[in-house]
Coordinates of N, CA and C in Angstrom, one line a residue:
M21 N 82.6 126.8 123.8 CA 82.3 126.4 122.3 C 82.6 127.2 121.2
S22 N 83.2 126.8 120.1 CA 83.6 127.6 118.9 C 82.5 128.5 118.4
E23 N 82.6 129.5 117.8 CA 81.6 130.4 117.2 C 81.9 130.3 115.7
I24 N 80.9 130.0 115.0 CA 81.1 129.9 113.6 C 80.2 131.2 112.8
R25 N 80.8 131.7 111.9 CA 80.2 133.1 111.3 C 80.5 132.7 109.7
I26 N 79.5 133.0 108.9 CA 79.9 132.8 107.4 C 79.5 134.2 106.9
V27 N 80.5 134.6 106.1 CA 80.7 136.1 105.5 C 80.4 136.0 103.9
D28 N 79.6 136.8 103.5 CA 79.4 137.0 101.9 C 80.7 137.7 101.5
I29 N 81.4 137.5 100.4 CA 82.4 138.5 99.8 C 81.8 139.6 99.1
R30 N 81.6 140.6 99.5 CA 80.7 141.9 98.9 C 81.9 143.1 98.7
D31 N 82.9 143.1 99.5 CA 83.8 144.2 99.5 C 85.0 143.9 99.8
E32 N 86.2 144.6 99.9 CA 87.4 144.5 100.2 C 87.7 143.9 101.4
A33 N 87.0 144.4 102.4 CA 87.2 144.0 103.8 C 86.9 142.5 103.9
A34 N 85.8 141.9 103.1 CA 85.4 140.6 103.1 C 86.5 139.8 102.4
F35 N 86.7 140.5 101.2 CA 88.0 139.6 100.5 C 89.1 139.4 100.9
A36 N 89.4 140.4 102.0 CA 90.7 140.2 102.8 C 90.5 139.0 103.7
L37 N 89.6 138.5 103.9 CA 89.2 137.3 104.8 C 89.5 136.0 104.1
L38 N 89.8 136.0 102.9 CA 89.9 134.7 102.1 C 91.0 134.3 102.8
P39 N 91.1 132.8 103.1 CA 92.1 132.0 103.7 C 93.2 131.6 102.7
P40 N 94.4 131.4 103.3 CA 95.5 131.1 102.1 C 95.1 129.4 101.8
C41 N 95.7 129.2 100.8 CA 95.5 127.7 100.2 C 96.5 126.8 100.8
A42 N 96.1 125.4 101.0 CA 97.0 124.7 101.6 C 98.3 124.5 100.8
D43 N 98.2 124.4 99.6 CA 99.4 124.5 98.8 C 99.7 125.7 98.4
P44 N 101.0 126.5 98.7 CA 101.4 127.8 98.7 C 101.6 128.1 97.3
T45 N 101.5 127.4 96.3 CA 101.6 127.7 94.8 C 100.3 128.1 94.2
F46 N 99.4 127.7 95.0 CA 97.8 128.3 94.6 C 97.5 129.4 95.5
D47 N 96.3 130.1 95.0 CA 95.9 131.3 95.5 C 94.2 131.5 95.4
H48 N 93.7 131.4 96.3 CA 92.2 131.7 96.1 C 92.0 133.2 95.4
R49 N 92.8 134.3 96.1 CA 92.6 135.6 95.8 C 93.4 135.9 94.3
T50 N 93.7 135.0 93.7 CA 94.1 135.4 92.1 C 93.8 134.4 91.2
C51 N 93.1 133.2 91.8 CA 92.8 132.2 91.0 C 91.8 132.6 90.1
D52 N 91.8 132.4 88.7 CA 90.8 132.5 87.7 C 90.5 131.3 86.8
Y53 N 90.9 130.1 87.5 CA 90.8 128.9 86.7 C 89.3 128.7 86.1
W54 N 88.3 128.8 86.9 CA 86.9 128.6 86.2 C 86.4 130.0 85.5
E55 N 87.2 131.1 85.7 CA 86.5 132.4 84.8 C 87.0 132.2 83.5
D56 N 88.1 131.8 83.4 CA 88.8 131.9 82.0 C 89.1 130.5 81.6
A57 N 88.3 130.1 80.7 CA 88.5 128.7 80.2 C 89.8 128.3 79.4
E58 N 90.3 129.1 78.7 CA 91.4 129.2 78.0 C 92.9 129.5 78.8
R59 N 92.6 130.3 79.7 CA 94.1 130.8 80.1 C 94.0 130.9 81.7
G60 N 92.9 130.4 82.3 CA 92.8 130.4 83.6 C 93.8 129.4 84.6
S61 N 94.1 130.0 85.7 CA 95.0 129.3 86.6 C 94.7 129.5 88.1
K62 N 95.3 128.6 88.6 CA 95.2 128.6 90.1 C 96.4 129.3 90.6
S63 N 97.3 129.5 90.0 CA 98.7 129.8 90.5 C 98.7 131.1 91.3
H64 N 99.8 131.2 92.3 CA 99.8 132.6 93.1 C 100.2 133.7 92.2
R65 N 99.7 134.9 92.1 CA 99.9 135.9 91.2 C 99.9 137.4 92.3
A66 N 101.1 137.7 92.8 CA 101.0 138.6 93.7 C 100.6 140.0 93.1
S67 N 100.7 140.3 91.7 CA 100.4 141.5 91.2 C 99.0 141.7 91.0
W68 N 98.3 140.4 91.0 CA 96.7 140.7 90.9 C 95.9 141.2 92.3
L69 N 97.0 141.3 93.4 CA 96.3 141.5 94.7 C 96.2 143.0 95.0
T70 N 96.4 143.9 93.8 CA 96.6 145.1 93.9 C 95.7 145.6 92.3
A71 N 95.0 146.5 92.2 CA 94.4 147.0 90.8 C 95.8 147.9 90.2
A72 N 95.6 147.8 89.0 CA 96.5 148.5 88.0 C 96.3 149.9 88.0
R73 N 97.3 150.7 88.3 CA 96.9 152.2 88.1 C 96.4 152.8 86.8
P74 N 95.6 153.5 86.9 CA 95.4 154.0 85.3 C 96.3 154.8 84.9
A75 N 96.6 154.8 83.7 CA 97.7 155.7 82.9 C 97.5 157.2 83.4
P76 N 98.4 158.0 83.4 CA 98.2 159.4 83.6 C 97.4 160.1 82.3
E77 N 96.6 161.1 82.6 CA 96.0 161.8 81.5 C 96.9 161.8 80.2
A78 N 97.9 162.6 80.4 CA 99.0 162.8 79.3 C 99.1 161.7 78.5
D79 N 99.5 160.6 79.1 CA 99.9 159.3 78.5 C 98.9 158.6 77.8
R80 N 97.5 158.8 78.3 CA 96.5 158.4 77.4 C 96.3 159.0 76.5
R81 N 96.4 160.3 76.1 CA 96.2 161.2 75.2 C 97.3 161.3 74.1
S82 N 98.3 160.5 74.2 CA 99.7 160.8 73.5 C 99.4 159.2 72.8
G83 N 100.5 159.4 71.5 CA 100.5 158.1 70.9 C 99.8 158.4 69.5
E84 N 99.6 157.2 68.6 CA 99.1 157.2 67.6 C 97.3 157.6 67.6
V85 N 97.0 157.2 68.9 CA 95.5 157.1 68.8 C 95.2 158.7 68.8
A86 N 96.0 159.5 69.4 CA 95.5 160.9 69.4 C 95.7 161.6 67.9
L87 N 96.4 160.9 67.2 CA 96.5 161.5 65.8 C 95.4 160.9 64.8
N88 N 94.7 160.1 65.4 CA 94.0 159.4 64.5 C 92.3 160.0 64.6
P89 N 91.7 160.8 63.4 CA 90.7 161.7 63.7 C 89.3 160.6 63.6
F90 N 89.5 159.4 63.3 CA 88.5 158.5 63.3 C 88.3 157.8 64.9
A91 N 89.4 158.0 65.8 CA 89.4 157.1 66.8 C 88.6 157.6 67.8
P92 N 87.8 156.9 68.6 CA 86.8 157.6 69.6 C 87.8 158.2 70.7
P93 N 87.1 159.1 71.4 CA 87.8 159.9 72.4 C 88.2 158.8 73.6
P94 N 89.3 159.1 74.1 CA 89.7 158.3 75.4 C 88.9 158.2 76.4
R95 N 88.6 157.2 77.2 CA 87.7 157.2 78.3 C 88.4 157.5 79.4
T96 N 87.9 158.4 80.0 CA 88.5 158.9 81.4 C 88.1 158.6 82.7
G97 N 86.9 157.7 82.6 CA 86.2 157.1 83.6 C 86.3 155.5 83.6
P98 N 85.7 154.9 84.8 CA 85.8 153.5 84.6 C 84.9 152.8 83.5
A99 N 84.9 151.6 83.1 CA 84.1 151.1 82.0 C 82.5 151.0 82.9
P100 N 81.7 151.0 81.8 CA 80.2 151.1 82.3 C 80.0 149.8 82.8
N101 N 79.3 149.5 83.8 CA 78.8 148.4 84.4 C 77.4 148.2 84.0
P102 N 77.3 147.1 83.0 CA 75.7 146.7 82.4 C 75.0 146.3 83.6
F103 N 75.4 145.9 84.8 CA 74.6 145.5 85.7 C 74.2 146.5 86.8
A104 N 74.8 147.5 86.7 CA 74.4 148.7 87.5 C 73.1 149.3 87.3
V105 N 72.4 149.7 88.4 CA 71.1 150.3 88.2 C 71.6 152.0 88.8
D106 N 71.6 153.0 87.9 CA 71.8 154.3 88.4 C 70.6 155.0 88.4
D107 N 70.5 156.3 88.8 CA 69.5 157.1 89.1 C 68.8 157.2 87.8
E108 N 69.8 157.8 86.8 CA 69.1 158.2 85.5 C 68.2 157.2 84.8
A109 N 68.6 155.6 85.0 CA 67.7 154.8 84.6 C 66.6 154.5 85.4
D110 N 66.5 154.8 86.6 CA 65.3 154.7 87.4 C 64.1 155.5 87.1
P111 N 63.1 154.8 86.7 CA 61.8 155.9 86.2 C 61.3 156.8 87.7
L112 N 61.6 156.2 88.7 CA 61.1 156.8 89.9 C 62.1 157.9 90.5
A113 N 63.1 157.9 89.8 CA 64.4 159.0 90.6 C 63.7 160.2 90.5
D114 N 63.0 160.7 89.7 CA 62.3 162.2 89.6 C 61.1 162.3 90.4
N115 N 60.5 161.2 91.1 CA 59.1 161.3 91.7 C 59.5 161.5 93.2
P116 N 59.0 162.7 93.8 CA 59.4 163.3 95.2 C 58.7 162.2 96.1
F117 N 57.6 161.7 95.6 CA 56.7 160.9 96.7 C 57.1 159.4 96.6
A118 N 58.0 159.0 95.9 CA 58.5 157.5 95.8 C 59.7 157.4 96.6
P119 N 59.7 156.3 97.2 CA 60.9 156.1 98.4 C 62.1 155.9 97.6
R120 N 63.0 156.1 98.1 CA 64.7 156.2 97.3 C 65.0 154.8 97.2
R121 N 65.2 154.5 96.3 CA 65.6 152.9 96.2 C 67.3 152.8 96.7
P122 N 67.5 151.9 97.5 CA 69.0 151.7 97.7 C 69.9 151.3 96.7
K123 N 70.9 152.0 96.8 CA 71.7 151.8 95.5 C 72.5 150.2 95.6
P124 N 72.5 149.5 94.5 CA 73.0 148.2 94.6 C 74.3 148.0 95.0
P125 N 74.8 147.0 95.6 CA 76.2 146.9 96.1 C 77.0 146.8 94.7
R126 N 78.1 147.4 94.7 CA 79.2 147.3 93.6 C 80.6 147.2 94.2
I127 N 81.3 146.8 93.0 CA 82.9 146.6 93.5 C 83.4 147.7 92.5
E128 N 84.7 148.7 93.5 CA 84.8 149.6 92.8 C 85.8 149.3 91.8
S129 N 86.6 150.0 90.8 CA 87.4 149.7 89.6 C 88.7 149.7 90.4
S130 N 89.1 150.0 91.5 CA 90.4 150.0 92.0 C 90.6 148.7 92.7
A131 N 89.6 147.8 92.7 CA 89.8 146.5 93.6 C 90.7 145.7 92.9
P132 N 91.1 144.9 93.8 CA 91.9 143.6 92.9 C 91.2 142.8 92.0
R133 N 92.0 142.3 91.0 CA 91.2 141.8 89.7 C 90.3 140.6 90.3
K134 N 90.7 139.5 91.2 CA 89.8 138.7 91.6 C 88.6 139.1 92.2
L135 N 88.6 140.3 93.1 CA 87.5 140.7 93.8 C 86.6 141.4 92.5
A136 N 87.3 141.9 91.5 CA 86.3 142.3 90.5 C 85.7 141.4 89.8
L137 N 86.2 140.2 89.7 CA 85.5 139.1 89.1 C 84.4 138.6 89.9
L138 N 84.6 138.3 91.3 CA 83.5 138.1 92.0 C 82.5 139.1 92.1
G139 N 82.8 140.2 91.9 CA 81.7 141.2 92.0 C 80.9 141.7 90.8
R140 N 81.3 141.2 89.7 CA 80.7 141.5 88.3 C 79.3 141.4 87.9
G141 N 78.6 140.6 89.0 CA 77.3 140.3 89.0 C 76.5 140.6 90.2
L142 N 77.2 141.4 91.0 CA 76.9 141.4 92.4 C 75.5 142.3 92.7
A143 N 75.3 143.0 91.9 CA 73.9 143.9 91.8 C 72.8 143.2 91.3
V144 N 72.9 141.9 90.4 CA 71.8 141.2 89.8 C 71.9 139.8 90.6
F145 N 73.0 138.8 90.6 CA 72.8 137.8 91.4 C 73.0 137.7 92.7
G146 N 73.9 138.6 93.3 CA 74.5 138.7 94.5 C 75.5 138.2 94.7
S147 N 76.2 137.7 95.9 CA 77.6 137.3 96.2 C 77.8 136.1 95.2
Y148 N 79.1 136.0 95.0 CA 79.7 134.9 94.6 C 80.5 133.8 95.4
A149 N 80.8 134.2 96.5 CA 81.7 133.5 97.4 C 81.4 133.9 98.8
K150 N 81.7 132.8 99.6 CA 81.6 133.1 101.1 C 82.7 132.4 101.9
V151 N 83.0 132.9 103.0 CA 84.0 132.6 104.0 C 83.4 132.2 105.1
L152 N 83.9 131.1 105.7 CA 83.3 130.5 107.2 C 84.6 131.0 108.1
L153 N 84.1 131.8 109.2 CA 84.8 132.1 110.2 C 84.7 131.2 111.3
L154 N 85.9 130.7 111.8 CA 85.8 130.1 112.9 C 86.4 130.8 114.1
D155 N 85.6 131.3 115.2 CA 86.3 132.0 116.3 C 87.0 133.3 115.6
E156 N 86.2 133.7 114.5 CA 86.5 134.9 113.8 C 87.9 134.9 113.0
E157 N 88.3 133.4 112.7 CA 89.6 133.1 111.9 C 89.1 132.6 110.8
P158 N 89.5 132.9 109.6 CA 89.2 132.3 108.3 C 89.5 130.8 108.2
A159 N 88.5 130.0 108.0 CA 88.7 128.5 108.1 C 88.1 127.8 106.8
A160 N 87.4 128.3 106.1 CA 86.8 127.6 104.8 C 86.4 128.6 103.8
Y161 N 86.6 128.2 102.5 CA 86.0 129.2 101.5 C 85.2 128.5 100.5
A162 N 84.3 129.2 99.9 CA 83.9 128.4 98.8 C 83.0 129.5 97.8
Q163 N 83.2 129.3 96.7 CA 83.0 129.9 95.3 C 82.1 129.4 94.5
F164 N 80.9 130.3 93.9 CA 79.7 129.7 93.2 C 79.2 130.3 92.6
G165 N 77.9 130.6 91.9 CA 77.3 131.4 91.2 C 76.7 130.8 90.0
P166 N 76.0 131.7 88.9 CA 75.1 131.3 87.8 C 76.1 130.3 87.0
L167 N 75.8 129.4 86.1 CA 76.7 128.9 85.2 C 77.4 129.7 84.1
S168 N 76.7 130.7 83.7 CA 77.2 131.5 82.6 C 78.3 132.4 83.4
A169 N 78.7 132.3 84.4 CA 79.8 133.1 85.1 C 81.2 132.4 84.8
Y170 N 81.0 131.0 84.7 CA 82.3 130.2 84.7 C 82.5 129.5 83.3
P171 N 83.0 130.0 82.6 CA 83.3 129.3 81.0 C 83.8 127.9 81.1
R172 N 84.8 127.6 82.2 CA 85.5 126.4 82.1 C 84.2 125.1 82.6
A173 N 83.4 125.8 83.4 CA 82.2 124.8 83.9 C 81.1 124.8 82.8
L174 N 81.1 125.6 82.1 CA 80.1 125.4 80.6 C 80.7 124.4 79.8
H175 N 82.1 124.7 79.7 CA 82.8 124.0 78.4 C 82.9 122.4 79.0
L176 N 83.0 122.0 80.4 CA 83.1 120.8 80.8 C 81.6 120.2 80.8
R177 N 80.7 120.9 81.0 CA 79.3 120.5 81.0 C 78.9 120.0 79.3
E178 N 79.7 120.8 78.4 CA 79.0 120.4 77.2 C 79.5 118.9 76.6
L179 N 80.6 118.2 77.6 CA 80.8 117.0 77.3 C 79.8 116.1 77.4
Y180 N 78.8 116.4 78.2 CA 77.7 115.4 78.7 C 76.4 115.9 78.3
P181 N 76.1 115.5 77.1 CA 74.8 116.1 76.7 C 73.4 115.5 77.5
Q182 N 73.5 114.5 78.1 CA 72.6 113.9 79.1 C 72.1 114.7 80.2
L183 N 73.1 115.7 80.5 CA 72.8 116.6 81.7 C 71.7 117.5 81.4
P184 N 70.6 117.8 82.2 CA 69.5 118.4 82.2 C 70.0 120.0 81.5
Q185 N 69.2 120.5 80.7 CA 69.7 121.8 80.0 C 68.4 122.9 80.7
A186 N 67.5 122.6 81.1 CA 66.7 123.5 81.6 C 66.0 123.0 82.8
P187 N 65.9 123.6 83.8 CA 66.5 125.1 84.1 C 68.2 124.6 84.5
L188 N 69.1 125.6 84.1 CA 70.1 125.4 84.2 C 70.7 125.5 85.6
P189 N 71.7 124.7 86.0 CA 71.9 124.8 87.7 C 72.9 125.8 87.9
A190 N 72.9 126.1 89.1 CA 73.9 126.9 89.5 C 75.3 126.2 89.8
V191 N 76.5 126.7 90.2 CA 77.6 125.7 90.2 C 78.2 126.2 91.5
I192 N 78.7 125.4 92.2 CA 80.0 125.4 93.2 C 81.3 125.2 92.4
T193 N 82.0 126.1 92.4 CA 83.3 125.8 91.7 C 84.3 125.4 92.7
C194 N 84.5 125.9 93.8 CA 85.7 125.9 94.8 C 85.1 125.9 96.1
V195 N 85.6 124.7 96.9 CA 85.3 124.8 98.4 C 86.8 124.2 98.9
A196 N 87.3 124.8 99.9 CA 88.5 124.5 100.6 C 88.3 124.8 102.1
T197 N 89.1 124.1 102.6 CA 89.3 124.3 104.2 C 90.8 124.4 104.6
T198 N 91.1 125.2 105.7 CA 92.5 125.3 105.8 C 93.1 124.1 106.6
A199 N 94.1 123.9 106.6 CA 94.8 122.6 107.1 C 94.6 122.5 108.5
A200 N 94.5 123.9 109.3 CA 94.2 123.5 110.7 C 92.9 123.5 111.1
A201 N 92.0 123.5 110.2 CA 90.4 123.5 110.6 C 90.1 122.2 109.9
R202 N 90.7 121.4 109.3 CA 90.0 120.4 108.8 C 89.5 119.2 109.9
G203 N 88.5 118.4 109.6 CA 88.2 117.4 110.4 C 87.1 117.8 111.1
R204 N 86.5 119.0 110.9 CA 85.3 119.4 111.8 C 84.2 119.5 111.2
G205 N 84.3 119.0 109.8 CA 82.8 119.5 109.2 C 82.5 120.8 108.5
L206 N 83.6 121.7 108.5 CA 83.3 123.0 108.4 C 83.1 123.2 106.6
G207 N 83.8 122.4 106.0 CA 83.5 122.5 104.6 C 82.1 122.3 104.3
Q208 N 81.8 121.0 104.9 CA 80.4 120.4 104.8 C 79.1 121.6 105.0
R209 N 79.6 122.4 106.3 CA 78.6 123.3 106.9 C 78.6 124.4 106.1
L210 N 79.7 124.9 105.3 CA 79.7 126.0 104.1 C 79.2 125.7 102.9
V211 N 79.1 124.4 102.4 CA 78.4 124.0 101.3 C 76.9 123.9 101.6
A212 N 76.5 123.5 102.8 CA 75.1 123.7 103.1 C 74.5 125.3 103.2
S213 N 75.3 126.0 103.5 CA 74.9 127.3 103.7 C 75.0 127.9 102.5
V214 N 75.9 127.7 101.2 CA 75.7 128.0 100.0 C 74.6 127.6 99.3
C215 N 74.1 126.2 99.5 CA 72.9 125.6 98.9 C 71.7 126.2 99.4
D216 N 71.6 126.6 100.5 CA 70.2 127.3 101.2 C 70.2 128.8 100.4
D217 N 71.3 129.2 100.3 CA 71.5 130.6 99.7 C 70.9 130.6 98.3
L218 N 71.4 129.7 97.5 CA 71.1 129.3 96.1 C 69.7 129.2 96.0
A219 N 69.2 128.3 96.8 CA 67.8 127.9 96.8 C 67.0 129.2 97.0
A220 N 67.4 129.9 97.9 CA 66.5 131.3 98.1 C 66.4 132.2 96.7
R221 N 67.7 132.1 96.2 CA 67.8 133.0 95.0 C 66.9 132.4 93.9
G222 N 66.2 131.2 93.9 CA 65.4 130.6 93.0 C 65.9 129.6 92.2
F223 N 67.2 129.0 92.2 CA 67.8 128.0 91.6 C 67.3 126.7 92.0
A224 N 67.1 125.8 91.0 CA 66.4 124.5 91.2 C 67.3 123.2 91.6
A225 N 68.6 123.8 91.1 CA 69.8 122.4 91.3 C 71.0 123.1 91.6
V226 N 71.9 122.6 91.8 CA 73.5 123.0 92.0 C 74.3 121.8 91.3
E227 N 75.4 122.1 90.6 CA 76.2 121.5 90.3 C 77.8 121.6 90.8
S228 N 78.6 120.5 90.8 CA 80.0 120.8 91.2 C 81.0 119.7 90.2
Y229 N 82.2 120.2 90.1 CA 83.0 119.3 89.0 C 84.3 119.0 89.6
P230 N 84.3 117.8 90.5 CA 85.5 117.8 91.4 C 86.4 117.1 90.6
E231 N 87.7 116.8 90.8 CA 88.8 116.2 90.2 C 89.2 114.9 90.9
S232 N 89.2 113.8 90.3 CA 89.4 112.6 90.9 C 91.1 112.4 90.5
D233 N 91.5 111.4 91.6 CA 92.7 111.0 92.0 C 93.8 112.3 91.7
T234 N 93.3 113.3 92.5 CA 94.1 114.6 92.7 C 94.5 114.8 94.2
P235 N 95.8 114.9 94.6 CA 96.0 115.2 95.7 C 95.0 116.4 96.5
P236 N 94.6 116.1 97.8 CA 93.7 117.0 98.2 C 94.2 118.5 98.4
D237 N 95.5 118.9 98.6 CA 95.9 120.1 98.5 C 96.1 120.7 97.3
A238 N 96.0 119.9 96.2 CA 96.1 120.6 94.6 C 94.9 120.8 94.1
T239 N 93.7 120.6 94.7 CA 92.5 121.0 94.1 C 91.6 121.7 95.0
S240 N 90.7 122.7 94.1 CA 89.8 123.5 95.3 C 88.3 122.8 95.0
A241 N 88.2 122.0 94.0 CA 87.1 121.4 93.9 C 86.5 120.1 94.6
A242 N 87.5 119.9 95.7 CA 87.0 118.7 96.7 C 86.9 117.2 95.8
T243 N 86.7 116.3 96.3 CA 86.5 114.8 95.6 C 85.1 114.7 95.8
P244 N 84.8 113.6 95.0 CA 83.2 113.0 94.6 C 82.8 112.6 96.0
E245 N 83.6 112.1 96.8 CA 83.2 111.6 98.3 C 82.6 112.8 99.0
F246 N 83.3 114.1 99.0 CA 82.8 114.9 99.8 C 81.6 115.3 99.6
W247 N 81.4 115.4 98.2 CA 80.2 115.9 97.7 C 79.1 115.2 98.0
I248 N 79.2 113.9 98.0 CA 78.1 112.8 98.2 C 77.8 112.8 99.8
E249 N 78.7 113.3 100.5 CA 78.3 113.6 102.0 C 77.7 114.7 102.0
A250 N 77.8 115.7 101.1 CA 77.0 117.0 101.2 C 75.7 116.9 100.5
G251 N 75.2 115.6 100.0 CA 73.9 115.6 99.8 C 73.7 115.5 98.1
F252 N 75.0 115.3 97.7 CA 75.2 115.5 95.8 C 75.0 114.4 95.5
T253 N 74.7 113.8 94.2 CA 74.5 112.7 93.6 C 75.4 112.6 92.5
R254 N 76.2 111.7 92.2 CA 77.2 111.3 90.9 C 76.2 111.2 89.9
V255 N 76.0 112.3 88.7 CA 75.1 112.1 87.8 C 75.8 111.8 86.5
V256 N 77.2 111.9 86.4 CA 78.2 111.6 85.4 C 79.5 111.1 86.0
A257 N 79.5 109.6 85.7 CA 80.8 108.7 86.5 C 81.8 108.7 85.9
D258 N 82.3 109.9 85.1 CA 83.5 109.9 84.4 C 84.6 109.8 85.2
E259 N 85.8 109.1 84.9 CA 86.8 108.7 85.9 C 87.6 109.9 86.0
R260 N 87.8 110.9 85.0 CA 88.4 112.1 85.2 C 87.5 113.2 85.6
F261 N 86.5 113.4 84.9 CA 85.7 114.7 85.3 C 84.3 114.2 85.7
P262 N 84.1 113.9 86.7 CA 82.6 113.3 87.2 C 81.9 114.7 87.4
V263 N 80.5 114.5 87.2 CA 79.7 115.6 87.8 C 78.8 115.3 89.0
M264 N 78.8 116.0 89.9 CA 77.9 115.8 91.1 C 76.7 117.0 91.0
R265 N 75.7 116.5 91.5 CA 74.6 117.5 91.2 C 73.5 117.1 92.5
R266 N 73.0 118.4 93.1 CA 71.9 118.3 94.2 C 70.9 119.1 93.9
E267 N 69.6 118.5 93.9 CA 68.5 119.4 93.7 C 68.1 120.1 94.7
L268 N 67.7 121.3 94.4 CA 67.3 122.2 95.9 C 66.0 122.3 95.9
E269 N 65.6 122.7 97.1 CA 64.0 122.8 97.8 C 64.0 124.1 97.9

């Protein structure tokens, strides 16, 4: 019997498990289609798989900025993370009788760009993606999160004022199964796991935005029929941009 294990994307080791897209021109590891409403793309961008190296100290201090007495000093460390909780902000940090709070998970600044996008709210929301392993081989991938994390989903939702505005739903932006693992219900099983996870985080509903009349390998949002099988209802029957929704318990 095959063994199934579902892994949350919380670090580079888990990020490395992301399976390849069925269409080689796409890549889950570099796609920012949903995160960037204006320039987002699903295309393969190999340069995104490694983080850009910071400029040498000498280069950062050279140029016109160095000659501008009104310019702020160059930043030498990583950008501050507004979601992080450090010891200085913790009122119990100096209390010797209080138990130490575990440090929240975070993605290092040296991580690939897509991983940084997946980890930007990790300490507050939790993971934004899961990989399903079949006998320890990556077989399916799903990406999800709060609506506010995905500008393209926000823009699409603005087309339909009839959709409920409160409470706002979580969204599943992507679900994909490798060609070799299709036909086993793995995508459905992964979506069920995501829905259970989102319900446990307090969401009352989840939505997805599939693409109609699109070849299966050219979309990561699946088809309306897939979502209906996963317990979703077609709440907007637009021919091009339908909206699928499932109430969570």
